[in-house]
Amino acid sequence: MRNNFLLLCGLLLSGMAVAQVATNDPAKQAVNTSIDAQYSSLTELSDKIWSFEEVAFQEAQSAQALMDYAEAQGFKITKNIGDMPTAFTAEFGSGKPVIGILGEFDALPGLSQNTVPYKDPLHEGGAGHGCGHNLFGVASLGAATAIKQMIERGELKGTIRFYGTPAEEKFFGKLWMIRAGAFEDVDVVMDWHPSGETKVGMQTGLALVDFMVEYYGQAAHAAGDPWNGRDASDALELYASGINYYREHVKPTVRIHYDIQKAGEVVNVVPDYARMWTRVRDGKRDGLVEVWKQVEKIAEGAALMANVDYKITLISGVHEVLVNETGAKAMQKNLEALGAISYTEEEQDYAKKIQEATNKPQVGIESVISPLEKTAEFPMGGSTDVGDVSYVVPVIRLRATTAPKGTPWHSWAVVACGGMSIGHKGMRHASKILAMTMVDLYKDPKLVSDIQAEFKEDIGDYEYKGILPDGPPPVGVKK
Ligand SMILES: [Zn+2]
């Protein structure tokens, strides 16, 4: 009680709005104190990455900023993992358990935005952190630092390893980190994601595959001698039509998206080249493969009809997330002990303005934590390369509120919130829950072995193989 009281006084004195610190564990109190002490540096670091607004595989300054912070804290840095200049690890300690924690930091193109609650690009046409990854990497590194300090003082034993994981929004950098063996000796991996709510991650998301379809025809004058032309764009249109007819006959969990990247240059030339980025998703990898193969057949059929040549190139793909319930339950206890994030009137005002600007009910930002959910039978939502990590090592996941409920994700509104106090508070909260849960993992070997036992049972005899082509990662590809 006395420790709680002192900690609470400390927090009040430093002006921090924390709802509740109902933990009697001195180690958990210590990591929370460390994160509060780091808060201004973490905020500065997150704002820096927010302003760098670097997209997939171009996150040189963001990765460097995280590495600089880690190095200053005494972590040992390993760079260029899997031949990706922006992939790195920061490690401290020795021996078992080895606990990993993931940190992403890439932005999304076209979402540049100021920290105001209405659309106002910071740089016209620039990128922005519409998924909150400026907060993601920093919160994880803050938690890793808190644990590192405990290991250094001899209060916890083992190894802490922060994974700087690039290009989550495109290409899926973790796949090449896995292939490089970066997760081979880890016992448990921690992960979180910015969100419109605070809850432990129990949902699987969708498996996906990305591939490029290219058509090669023959150019001709569009009016002079069109009969000599073989039109690559015709094939592309037929391919898209085929996909759209096929949509009616796939399961509700399937999603098919495409991005027409090239379809001729001018109207008076029969185009000899066309290109479309295609993405197929489904709830599970097995279902995905079936749809993927059918879409490839449609691509081939379109080439036949248009009398052009074609090429299909695999880009990469991800597994759905394997949920670890034992780990999730342990995290839930810490979430409940820490309580919800509290907000000022100004922040509630800001949240309502965001909701107004994005046509959502103006209910403000939720100051609650969610109970542990059941894993949905029919998964919804996006996909993540954390799915692949969860197929090679058990992963415990969290979502923490960094934007008002209902905020459209991958939008300017998330960028706005992620650069101001609503985002910062979510980052700090995430950092604490991750660190508190890691304390459990270091102190309780049975918890680690139970988590691993559940993982082994779920995996069964499935042999993980990443959906990615041979050869180096596409670090030079911009589009
Ligand atoms: Zn994200």
PDB file of N, CA and C in Angstrom, residues 303-397:
ATOM      1  N   ALA A 303      -4.944 -12.679 -70.434  1.00  0.00           N
ATOM      2  CA  ALA A 303      -3.847 -12.588 -71.404  1.00  0.00           C
ATOM      3  C   ALA A 303      -4.209 -13.336 -72.686  1.00  0.00           C
ATOM      4  N   LEU A 304      -4.847 -14.511 -72.539  1.00  0.00           N
ATOM      5  CA  LEU A 304      -5.272 -15.295 -73.707  1.00  0.00           C
ATOM      6  C   LEU A 304      -6.266 -14.507 -74.558  1.00  0.00           C
ATOM      7  N   MET A 305      -7.259 -13.913 -73.865  1.00  0.00           N
ATOM      8  CA  MET A 305      -8.303 -13.175 -74.587  1.00  0.00           C
ATOM      9  C   MET A 305      -7.742 -11.972 -75.329  1.00  0.00           C
ATOM     10  N   ALA A 306      -6.798 -11.290 -74.726  1.00  0.00           N
ATOM     11  CA  ALA A 306      -6.246 -10.075 -75.340  1.00  0.00           C
ATOM     12  C   ALA A 306      -5.065 -10.392 -76.268  1.00  0.00           C
ATOM     13  N   ASN A 307      -4.695 -11.657 -76.322  1.00  0.00           N
ATOM     14  CA  ASN A 307      -3.578 -12.078 -77.173  1.00  0.00           C
ATOM     15  C   ASN A 307      -2.282 -11.344 -76.810  1.00  0.00           C
ATOM     16  N   VAL A 308      -1.994 -11.297 -75.523  1.00  0.00           N
ATOM     17  CA  VAL A 308      -0.747 -10.665 -75.062  1.00  0.00           C
ATOM     18  C   VAL A 308       0.009 -11.644 -74.164  1.00  0.00           C
ATOM     19  N   ASP A 309       1.259 -11.333 -73.881  1.00  0.00           N
ATOM     20  CA  ASP A 309       2.031 -12.148 -72.937  1.00  0.00           C
ATOM     21  C   ASP A 309       1.817 -11.601 -71.537  1.00  0.00           C
ATOM     22  N   TYR A 310       2.094 -12.434 -70.556  1.00  0.00           N
ATOM     23  CA  TYR A 310       1.889 -11.969 -69.181  1.00  0.00           C
ATOM     24  C   TYR A 310       2.961 -12.535 -68.268  1.00  0.00           C
ATOM     25  N   LYS A 311       3.108 -11.856 -67.120  1.00  0.00           N
ATOM     26  CA  LYS A 311       4.051 -12.328 -66.101  1.00  0.00           C
ATOM     27  C   LYS A 311       3.428 -12.069 -64.728  1.00  0.00           C
ATOM     28  N   ILE A 312       3.501 -13.070 -63.854  1.00  0.00           N
ATOM     29  CA  ILE A 312       3.024 -12.883 -62.481  1.00  0.00           C
ATOM     30  C   ILE A 312       4.229 -12.980 -61.552  1.00  0.00           C
ATOM     31  N   THR A 313       4.415 -11.959 -60.721  1.00  0.00           N
ATOM     32  CA  THR A 313       5.555 -11.957 -59.806  1.00  0.00           C
ATOM     33  C   THR A 313       5.057 -11.857 -58.360  1.00  0.00           C
ATOM     34  N   LEU A 314       5.427 -12.830 -57.567  1.00  0.00           N
ATOM     35  CA  LEU A 314       5.070 -12.785 -56.147  1.00  0.00           C
ATOM     36  C   LEU A 314       5.827 -11.640 -55.466  1.00  0.00           C
ATOM     37  N   ILE A 315       5.120 -10.811 -54.701  1.00  0.00           N
ATOM     38  CA  ILE A 315       5.795  -9.754 -53.935  1.00  0.00           C
ATOM     39  C   ILE A 315       6.052 -10.287 -52.521  1.00  0.00           C
ATOM     40  N   SER A 316       4.992 -10.537 -51.786  1.00  0.00           N
ATOM     41  CA  SER A 316       5.102 -11.179 -50.467  1.00  0.00           C
ATOM     42  C   SER A 316       3.698 -11.412 -49.934  1.00  0.00           C
ATOM     43  N   GLY A 317       3.609 -12.043 -48.791  1.00  0.00           N
ATOM     44  CA  GLY A 317       2.299 -12.287 -48.199  1.00  0.00           C
ATOM     45  C   GLY A 317       2.463 -12.596 -46.725  1.00  0.00           C
ATOM     46  N   VAL A 318       1.377 -12.499 -45.983  1.00  0.00           N
ATOM     47  CA  VAL A 318       1.488 -12.745 -44.536  1.00  0.00           C
ATOM     48  C   VAL A 318       0.477 -13.785 -44.060  1.00  0.00           C
ATOM     49  N   HIS A 319       0.836 -14.420 -42.979  1.00  0.00           N
ATOM     50  CA  HIS A 319      -0.076 -15.337 -42.295  1.00  0.00           C
ATOM     51  C   HIS A 319      -1.037 -14.531 -41.414  1.00  0.00           C
ATOM     52  N   GLU A 320      -2.170 -15.122 -41.091  1.00  0.00           N
ATOM     53  CA  GLU A 320      -3.027 -14.527 -40.068  1.00  0.00           C
ATOM     54  C   GLU A 320      -2.324 -14.677 -38.710  1.00  0.00           C
ATOM     55  N   VAL A 321      -2.785 -13.942 -37.716  1.00  0.00           N
ATOM     56  CA  VAL A 321      -2.126 -13.997 -36.407  1.00  0.00           C
ATOM     57  C   VAL A 321      -2.608 -15.218 -35.621  1.00  0.00           C
ATOM     58  N   LEU A 322      -1.665 -15.899 -35.010  1.00  0.00           N
ATOM     59  CA  LEU A 322      -1.992 -17.015 -34.133  1.00  0.00           C
ATOM     60  C   LEU A 322      -2.123 -16.439 -32.712  1.00  0.00           C
ATOM     61  N   VAL A 323      -3.322 -16.478 -32.166  1.00  0.00           N
ATOM     62  CA  VAL A 323      -3.571 -15.866 -30.861  1.00  0.00           C
ATOM     63  C   VAL A 323      -3.068 -16.782 -29.753  1.00  0.00           C
ATOM     64  N   ASN A 324      -2.374 -16.227 -28.785  1.00  0.00           N
ATOM     65  CA  ASN A 324      -1.945 -17.007 -27.622  1.00  0.00           C
ATOM     66  C   ASN A 324      -2.756 -16.564 -26.402  1.00  0.00           C
ATOM     67  N   GLU A 325      -3.722 -17.393 -26.040  1.00  0.00           N
ATOM     68  CA  GLU A 325      -4.671 -17.023 -24.998  1.00  0.00           C
ATOM     69  C   GLU A 325      -4.013 -16.951 -23.616  1.00  0.00           C
ATOM     70  N   THR A 326      -3.058 -17.854 -23.376  1.00  0.00           N
ATOM     71  CA  THR A 326      -2.378 -17.841 -22.070  1.00  0.00           C
ATOM     72  C   THR A 326      -1.653 -16.502 -21.877  1.00  0.00           C
ATOM     73  N   GLY A 327      -0.967 -16.084 -22.919  1.00  0.00           N
ATOM     74  CA  GLY A 327      -0.274 -14.801 -22.859  1.00  0.00           C
ATOM     75  C   GLY A 327      -1.248 -13.645 -22.743  1.00  0.00           C
ATOM     76  N   ALA A 328      -2.343 -13.729 -23.495  1.00  0.00           N
ATOM     77  CA  ALA A 328      -3.348 -12.662 -23.486  1.00  0.00           C
ATOM     78  C   ALA A 328      -3.952 -12.493 -22.092  1.00  0.00           C
ATOM     79  N   LYS A 329      -4.204 -13.621 -21.435  1.00  0.00           N
ATOM     80  CA  LYS A 329      -4.789 -13.558 -20.078  1.00  0.00           C
ATOM     81  C   LYS A 329      -3.840 -12.878 -19.104  1.00  0.00           C
ATOM     82  N   ALA A 330      -2.555 -13.187 -19.237  1.00  0.00           N
ATOM     83  CA  ALA A 330      -1.560 -12.560 -18.360  1.00  0.00           C
ATOM     84  C   ALA A 330      -1.522 -11.053 -18.603  1.00  0.00           C
ATOM     85  N   MET A 331      -1.611 -10.660 -19.855  1.00  0.00           N
ATOM     86  CA  MET A 331      -1.600  -9.234 -20.182  1.00  0.00           C
ATOM     87  C   MET A 331      -2.865  -8.532 -19.673  1.00  0.00           C
ATOM     88  N   GLN A 332      -4.001  -9.223 -19.788  1.00  0.00           N
ATOM     89  CA  GLN A 332      -5.269  -8.640 -19.356  1.00  0.00           C
ATOM     90  C   GLN A 332      -5.211  -8.209 -17.884  1.00  0.00           C
ATOM     91  N   LYS A 333      -4.571  -9.040 -17.054  1.00  0.00           N
ATOM     92  CA  LYS A 333      -4.456  -8.708 -15.620  1.00  0.00           C
ATOM     93  C   LYS A 333      -3.717  -7.385 -15.440  1.00  0.00           C
ATOM     94  N   ASN A 334      -2.685  -7.197 -16.237  1.00  0.00           N
ATOM     95  CA  ASN A 334      -1.913  -5.958 -16.131  1.00  0.00           C
ATOM     96  C   ASN A 334      -2.690  -4.755 -16.653  1.00  0.00           C
ATOM     97  N   LEU A 335      -3.448  -5.001 -17.693  1.00  0.00           N
ATOM     98  CA  LEU A 335      -4.303  -3.939 -18.240  1.00  0.00           C
ATOM     99  C   LEU A 335      -5.311  -3.500 -17.183  1.00  0.00           C
ATOM    100  N   GLU A 336      -5.911  -4.483 -16.523  1.00  0.00           N
ATOM    101  CA  GLU A 336      -6.897  -4.166 -15.479  1.00  0.00           C
ATOM    102  C   GLU A 336      -6.247  -3.471 -14.289  1.00  0.00           C
ATOM    103  N   ALA A 337      -5.021  -3.885 -13.963  1.00  0.00           N
ATOM    104  CA  ALA A 337      -4.323  -3.253 -12.832  1.00  0.00           C
ATOM    105  C   ALA A 337      -3.978  -1.799 -13.140  1.00  0.00           C
ATOM    106  N   LEU A 338      -3.574  -1.547 -14.356  1.00  0.00           N
ATOM    107  CA  LEU A 338      -3.181  -0.181 -14.723  1.00  0.00           C
ATOM    108  C   LEU A 338      -4.394   0.717 -14.922  1.00  0.00           C
ATOM    109  N   GLY A 339      -5.487   0.149 -15.425  1.00  0.00           N
ATOM    110  CA  GLY A 339      -6.701   0.939 -15.631  1.00  0.00           C
ATOM    111  C   GLY A 339      -6.699   1.678 -16.949  1.00  0.00           C
ATOM    112  N   ALA A 340      -7.677   2.578 -17.075  1.00  0.00           N
ATOM    113  CA  ALA A 340      -7.869   3.276 -18.347  1.00  0.00           C
ATOM    114  C   ALA A 340      -7.052   4.565 -18.385  1.00  0.00           C
ATOM    115  N   ILE A 341      -6.899   5.090 -19.581  1.00  0.00           N
ATOM    116  CA  ILE A 341      -6.232   6.381 -19.775  1.00  0.00           C
ATOM    117  C   ILE A 341      -7.255   7.472 -19.455  1.00  0.00           C
ATOM    118  N   SER A 342      -6.842   8.515 -18.742  1.00  0.00           N
ATOM    119  CA  SER A 342      -7.791   9.606 -18.522  1.00  0.00           C
ATOM    120  C   SER A 342      -7.431  10.790 -19.419  1.00  0.00           C
ATOM    121  N   TYR A 343      -8.451  11.541 -19.773  1.00  0.00           N
ATOM    122  CA  TYR A 343      -8.263  12.631 -20.736  1.00  0.00           C
ATOM    123  C   TYR A 343      -8.731  13.962 -20.167  1.00  0.00           C
ATOM    124  N   THR A 344      -8.095  15.022 -20.623  1.00  0.00           N
ATOM    125  CA  THR A 344      -8.505  16.373 -20.219  1.00  0.00           C
ATOM    126  C   THR A 344      -9.702  16.801 -21.061  1.00  0.00           C
ATOM    127  N   GLU A 345     -10.318  17.889 -20.642  1.00  0.00           N
ATOM    128  CA  GLU A 345     -11.450  18.435 -21.388  1.00  0.00           C
ATOM    129  C   GLU A 345     -11.027  18.846 -22.801  1.00  0.00           C
ATOM    130  N   GLU A 346      -9.818  19.402 -22.883  1.00  0.00           N
ATOM    131  CA  GLU A 346      -9.310  19.839 -24.209  1.00  0.00           C
ATOM    132  C   GLU A 346      -9.167  18.633 -25.139  1.00  0.00           C
ATOM    133  N   GLU A 347      -8.679  17.514 -24.578  1.00  0.00           N
ATOM    134  CA  GLU A 347      -8.506  16.319 -25.398  1.00  0.00           C
ATOM    135  C   GLU A 347      -9.865  15.761 -25.845  1.00  0.00           C
ATOM    136  N   GLN A 348     -10.849  15.801 -24.937  1.00  0.00           N
ATOM    137  CA  GLN A 348     -12.196  15.342 -25.309  1.00  0.00           C
ATOM    138  C   GLN A 348     -12.765  16.225 -26.416  1.00  0.00           C
ATOM    139  N   ASP A 349     -12.515  17.508 -26.309  1.00  0.00           N
ATOM    140  CA  ASP A 349     -12.956  18.474 -27.317  1.00  0.00           C
ATOM    141  C   ASP A 349     -12.349  18.164 -28.678  1.00  0.00           C
ATOM    142  N   TYR A 350     -11.049  17.920 -28.622  1.00  0.00           N
ATOM    143  CA  TYR A 350     -10.285  17.594 -29.829  1.00  0.00           C
ATOM    144  C   TYR A 350     -10.857  16.323 -30.460  1.00  0.00           C
ATOM    145  N   ALA A 351     -11.110  15.320 -29.609  1.00  0.00           N
ATOM    146  CA  ALA A 351     -11.649  14.032 -30.086  1.00  0.00           C
ATOM    147  C   ALA A 351     -12.995  14.238 -30.775  1.00  0.00           C
ATOM    148  N   LYS A 352     -13.841  15.076 -30.185  1.00  0.00           N
ATOM    149  CA  LYS A 352     -15.174  15.318 -30.772  1.00  0.00           C
ATOM    150  C   LYS A 352     -15.060  16.029 -32.114  1.00  0.00           C
ATOM    151  N   LYS A 353     -14.085  16.929 -32.205  1.00  0.00           N
ATOM    152  CA  LYS A 353     -13.884  17.627 -33.491  1.00  0.00           C
ATOM    153  C   LYS A 353     -13.404  16.653 -34.567  1.00  0.00           C
ATOM    154  N   ILE A 354     -12.539  15.713 -34.162  1.00  0.00           N
ATOM    155  CA  ILE A 354     -12.083  14.666 -35.103  1.00  0.00           C
ATOM    156  C   ILE A 354     -13.293  13.852 -35.562  1.00  0.00           C
ATOM    157  N   GLN A 355     -14.164  13.507 -34.607  1.00  0.00           N
ATOM    158  CA  GLN A 355     -15.343  12.707 -34.945  1.00  0.00           C
ATOM    159  C   GLN A 355     -16.289  13.483 -35.859  1.00  0.00           C
ATOM    160  N   GLU A 356     -16.420  14.772 -35.593  1.00  0.00           N
ATOM    161  CA  GLU A 356     -17.280  15.609 -36.430  1.00  0.00           C
ATOM    162  C   GLU A 356     -16.726  15.652 -37.866  1.00  0.00           C
ATOM    163  N   ALA A 357     -15.407  15.852 -37.963  1.00  0.00           N
ATOM    164  CA  ALA A 357     -14.780  15.981 -39.289  1.00  0.00           C
ATOM    165  C   ALA A 357     -14.796  14.673 -40.067  1.00  0.00           C
ATOM    166  N   THR A 358     -14.941  13.542 -39.373  1.00  0.00           N
ATOM    167  CA  THR A 358     -14.932  12.248 -40.075  1.00  0.00           C
ATOM    168  C   THR A 358     -16.324  11.591 -40.059  1.00  0.00           C
ATOM    169  N   ASN A 359     -17.350  12.426 -39.786  1.00  0.00           N
ATOM    170  CA  ASN A 359     -18.751  11.963 -39.814  1.00  0.00           C
ATOM    171  C   ASN A 359     -19.040  10.801 -38.884  1.00  0.00           C
ATOM    172  N   LYS A 360     -18.483  10.873 -37.673  1.00  0.00           N
ATOM    173  CA  LYS A 360     -18.749   9.836 -36.673  1.00  0.00           C
ATOM    174  C   LYS A 360     -19.538  10.480 -35.534  1.00  0.00           C
ATOM    175  N   PRO A 361     -20.266   9.669 -34.744  1.00  0.00           N
ATOM    176  CA  PRO A 361     -20.956  10.227 -33.581  1.00  0.00           C
ATOM    177  C   PRO A 361     -19.962  10.943 -32.660  1.00  0.00           C
ATOM    178  N   GLN A 362     -20.340  12.141 -32.221  1.00  0.00           N
ATOM    179  CA  GLN A 362     -19.399  12.938 -31.420  1.00  0.00           C
ATOM    180  C   GLN A 362     -19.471  12.553 -29.942  1.00  0.00           C
ATOM    181  N   VAL A 363     -18.937  11.368 -29.663  1.00  0.00           N
ATOM    182  CA  VAL A 363     -19.017  10.823 -28.303  1.00  0.00           C
ATOM    183  C   VAL A 363     -17.725  11.043 -27.515  1.00  0.00           C
ATOM    184  N   GLY A 364     -16.721  11.631 -28.149  1.00  0.00           N
ATOM    185  CA  GLY A 364     -15.444  11.851 -27.465  1.00  0.00           C
ATOM    186  C   GLY A 364     -14.599  10.607 -27.464  1.00  0.00           C
ATOM    187  N   ILE A 365     -13.569  10.646 -26.621  1.00  0.00           N
ATOM    188  CA  ILE A 365     -12.632   9.521 -26.598  1.00  0.00           C
ATOM    189  C   ILE A 365     -12.935   8.655 -25.380  1.00  0.00           C
ATOM    190  N   GLU A 366     -12.879   7.356 -25.568  1.00  0.00           N
ATOM    191  CA  GLU A 366     -13.250   6.422 -24.508  1.00  0.00           C
ATOM    192  C   GLU A 366     -12.144   6.285 -23.469  1.00  0.00           C
ATOM    193  N   SER A 367     -12.512   6.447 -22.223  1.00  0.00           N
ATOM    194  CA  SER A 367     -11.560   6.243 -21.141  1.00  0.00           C
ATOM    195  C   SER A 367     -11.909   4.941 -20.423  1.00  0.00           C
ATOM    196  N   VAL A 368     -11.881   3.854 -21.169  1.00  0.00           N
ATOM    197  CA  VAL A 368     -12.213   2.538 -20.599  1.00  0.00           C
ATOM    198  C   VAL A 368     -11.234   1.495 -21.122  1.00  0.00           C
ATOM    199  N   ILE A 369     -11.182   0.364 -20.419  1.00  0.00           N
ATOM    200  CA  ILE A 369     -10.448  -0.772 -20.950  1.00  0.00           C
ATOM    201  C   ILE A 369     -11.452  -1.878 -21.262  1.00  0.00           C
ATOM    202  N   SER A 370     -11.156  -2.672 -22.253  1.00  0.00           N
ATOM    203  CA  SER A 370     -12.105  -3.698 -22.682  1.00  0.00           C
ATOM    204  C   SER A 370     -11.820  -5.017 -21.983  1.00  0.00           C
ATOM    205  N   PRO A 371     -12.888  -5.797 -21.719  1.00  0.00           N
ATOM    206  CA  PRO A 371     -12.669  -7.153 -21.194  1.00  0.00           C
ATOM    207  C   PRO A 371     -11.999  -8.020 -22.257  1.00  0.00           C
ATOM    208  N   LEU A 372     -11.472  -9.142 -21.817  1.00  0.00           N
ATOM    209  CA  LEU A 372     -10.815 -10.053 -22.762  1.00  0.00           C
ATOM    210  C   LEU A 372     -11.865 -10.626 -23.714  1.00  0.00           C
ATOM    211  N   GLU A 373     -11.670 -10.411 -24.995  1.00  0.00           N
ATOM    212  CA  GLU A 373     -12.624 -10.880 -26.008  1.00  0.00           C
ATOM    213  C   GLU A 373     -12.393 -12.345 -26.327  1.00  0.00           C
ATOM    214  N   LYS A 374     -13.387 -12.936 -26.969  1.00  0.00           N
ATOM    215  CA  LYS A 374     -13.184 -14.262 -27.575  1.00  0.00           C
ATOM    216  C   LYS A 374     -12.633 -14.034 -28.983  1.00  0.00           C
ATOM    217  N   THR A 375     -11.851 -14.971 -29.469  1.00  0.00           N
ATOM    218  CA  THR A 375     -11.356 -14.864 -30.841  1.00  0.00           C
ATOM    219  C   THR A 375     -12.511 -15.136 -31.800  1.00  0.00           C
ATOM    220  N   ALA A 376     -12.749 -14.205 -32.712  1.00  0.00           N
ATOM    221  CA  ALA A 376     -13.889 -14.323 -33.629  1.00  0.00           C
ATOM    222  C   ALA A 376     -13.688 -15.481 -34.605  1.00  0.00           C
ATOM    223  N   GLU A 377     -14.799 -16.169 -34.900  1.00  0.00           N
ATOM    224  CA  GLU A 377     -14.714 -17.291 -35.828  1.00  0.00           C
ATOM    225  C   GLU A 377     -14.488 -16.794 -37.256  1.00  0.00           C
ATOM    226  N   PHE A 378     -15.153 -15.661 -37.573  1.00  0.00           N
ATOM    227  CA  PHE A 378     -14.969 -15.064 -38.898  1.00  0.00           C
ATOM    228  C   PHE A 378     -14.195 -13.758 -38.735  1.00  0.00           C
ATOM    229  N   PRO A 379     -12.905 -13.820 -38.973  1.00  0.00           N
ATOM    230  CA  PRO A 379     -12.085 -12.653 -38.699  1.00  0.00           C
ATOM    231  C   PRO A 379     -12.389 -11.492 -39.639  1.00  0.00           C
ATOM    232  N   MET A 380     -12.124 -10.313 -39.153  1.00  0.00           N
ATOM    233  CA  MET A 380     -12.345  -9.089 -39.921  1.00  0.00           C
ATOM    234  C   MET A 380     -11.068  -8.261 -39.861  1.00  0.00           C
ATOM    235  N   GLY A 381     -11.091  -7.172 -40.555  1.00  0.00           N
ATOM    236  CA  GLY A 381     -10.052  -6.167 -40.412  1.00  0.00           C
ATOM    237  C   GLY A 381      -8.867  -6.390 -41.320  1.00  0.00           C
ATOM    238  N   GLY A 382      -7.738  -5.863 -40.890  1.00  0.00           N
ATOM    239  CA  GLY A 382      -6.554  -5.836 -41.733  1.00  0.00           C
ATOM    240  C   GLY A 382      -5.669  -7.052 -41.557  1.00  0.00           C
ATOM    241  N   SER A 383      -4.460  -6.892 -42.016  1.00  0.00           N
ATOM    242  CA  SER A 383      -3.468  -7.958 -41.957  1.00  0.00           C
ATOM    243  C   SER A 383      -2.173  -7.352 -41.444  1.00  0.00           C
ATOM    244  N   THR A 384      -1.304  -8.194 -40.921  1.00  0.00           N
ATOM    245  CA  THR A 384      -0.030  -7.695 -40.410  1.00  0.00           C
ATOM    246  C   THR A 384       1.026  -8.782 -40.512  1.00  0.00           C
ATOM    247  N   ASP A 385       2.272  -8.347 -40.696  1.00  0.00           N
ATOM    248  CA  ASP A 385       3.358  -9.328 -40.727  1.00  0.00           C
ATOM    249  C   ASP A 385       3.707  -9.833 -39.325  1.00  0.00           C
ATOM    250  N   VAL A 386       3.020  -9.305 -38.306  1.00  0.00           N
ATOM    251  CA  VAL A 386       3.136  -9.897 -36.967  1.00  0.00           C
ATOM    252  C   VAL A 386       2.580 -11.324 -37.016  1.00  0.00           C
ATOM    253  N   GLY A 387       1.639 -11.557 -37.954  1.00  0.00           N
ATOM    254  CA  GLY A 387       1.094 -12.899 -38.147  1.00  0.00           C
ATOM    255  C   GLY A 387       2.198 -13.922 -38.367  1.00  0.00           C
ATOM    256  N   ASP A 388       3.160 -13.568 -39.185  1.00  0.00           N
ATOM    257  CA  ASP A 388       4.262 -14.499 -39.462  1.00  0.00           C
ATOM    258  C   ASP A 388       5.125 -14.721 -38.224  1.00  0.00           C
ATOM    259  N   VAL A 389       5.368 -13.645 -37.474  1.00  0.00           N
ATOM    260  CA  VAL A 389       6.134 -13.808 -36.224  1.00  0.00           C
ATOM    261  C   VAL A 389       5.377 -14.774 -35.303  1.00  0.00           C
ATOM    262  N   SER A 390       4.029 -14.637 -35.279  1.00  0.00           N
ATOM    263  CA  SER A 390       3.223 -15.479 -34.383  1.00  0.00           C
ATOM    264  C   SER A 390       3.220 -16.943 -34.814  1.00  0.00           C
ATOM    265  N   TYR A 391       3.708 -17.229 -36.008  1.00  0.00           N
ATOM    266  CA  TYR A 391       3.831 -18.622 -36.466  1.00  0.00           C
ATOM    267  C   TYR A 391       5.206 -19.217 -36.170  1.00  0.00           C
ATOM    268  N   VAL A 392       6.143 -18.370 -35.693  1.00  0.00           N
ATOM    269  CA  VAL A 392       7.458 -18.926 -35.355  1.00  0.00           C
ATOM    270  C   VAL A 392       7.766 -18.819 -33.857  1.00  0.00           C
ATOM    271  N   VAL A 393       7.013 -17.961 -33.149  1.00  0.00           N
ATOM    272  CA  VAL A 393       7.223 -17.785 -31.711  1.00  0.00           C
ATOM    273  C   VAL A 393       5.912 -17.241 -31.124  1.00  0.00           C
ATOM    274  N   PRO A 394       5.545 -17.625 -29.888  1.00  0.00           N
ATOM    275  CA  PRO A 394       4.301 -17.072 -29.341  1.00  0.00           C
ATOM    276  C   PRO A 394       4.362 -15.546 -29.204  1.00  0.00           C
ATOM    277  N   VAL A 395       3.262 -14.893 -29.578  1.00  0.00           N
ATOM    278  CA  VAL A 395       3.203 -13.429 -29.520  1.00  0.00           C
ATOM    279  C   VAL A 395       2.034 -12.999 -28.625  1.00  0.00           C
ATOM    280  N   ILE A 396       2.298 -12.032 -27.748  1.00  0.00           N
ATOM    281  CA  ILE A 396       1.243 -11.439 -26.916  1.00  0.00           C
ATOM    282  C   ILE A 396       0.995 -10.028 -27.433  1.00  0.00           C
ATOM    283  N   ARG A 397      -0.272  -9.727 -27.731  1.00  0.00           N
ATOM    284  CA  ARG A 397      -0.583  -8.469 -28.424  1.00  0.00           C
ATOM    285  C   ARG A 397      -1.530  -7.572 -27.652  1.00  0.00           C
TER     286      ARG A 397
END
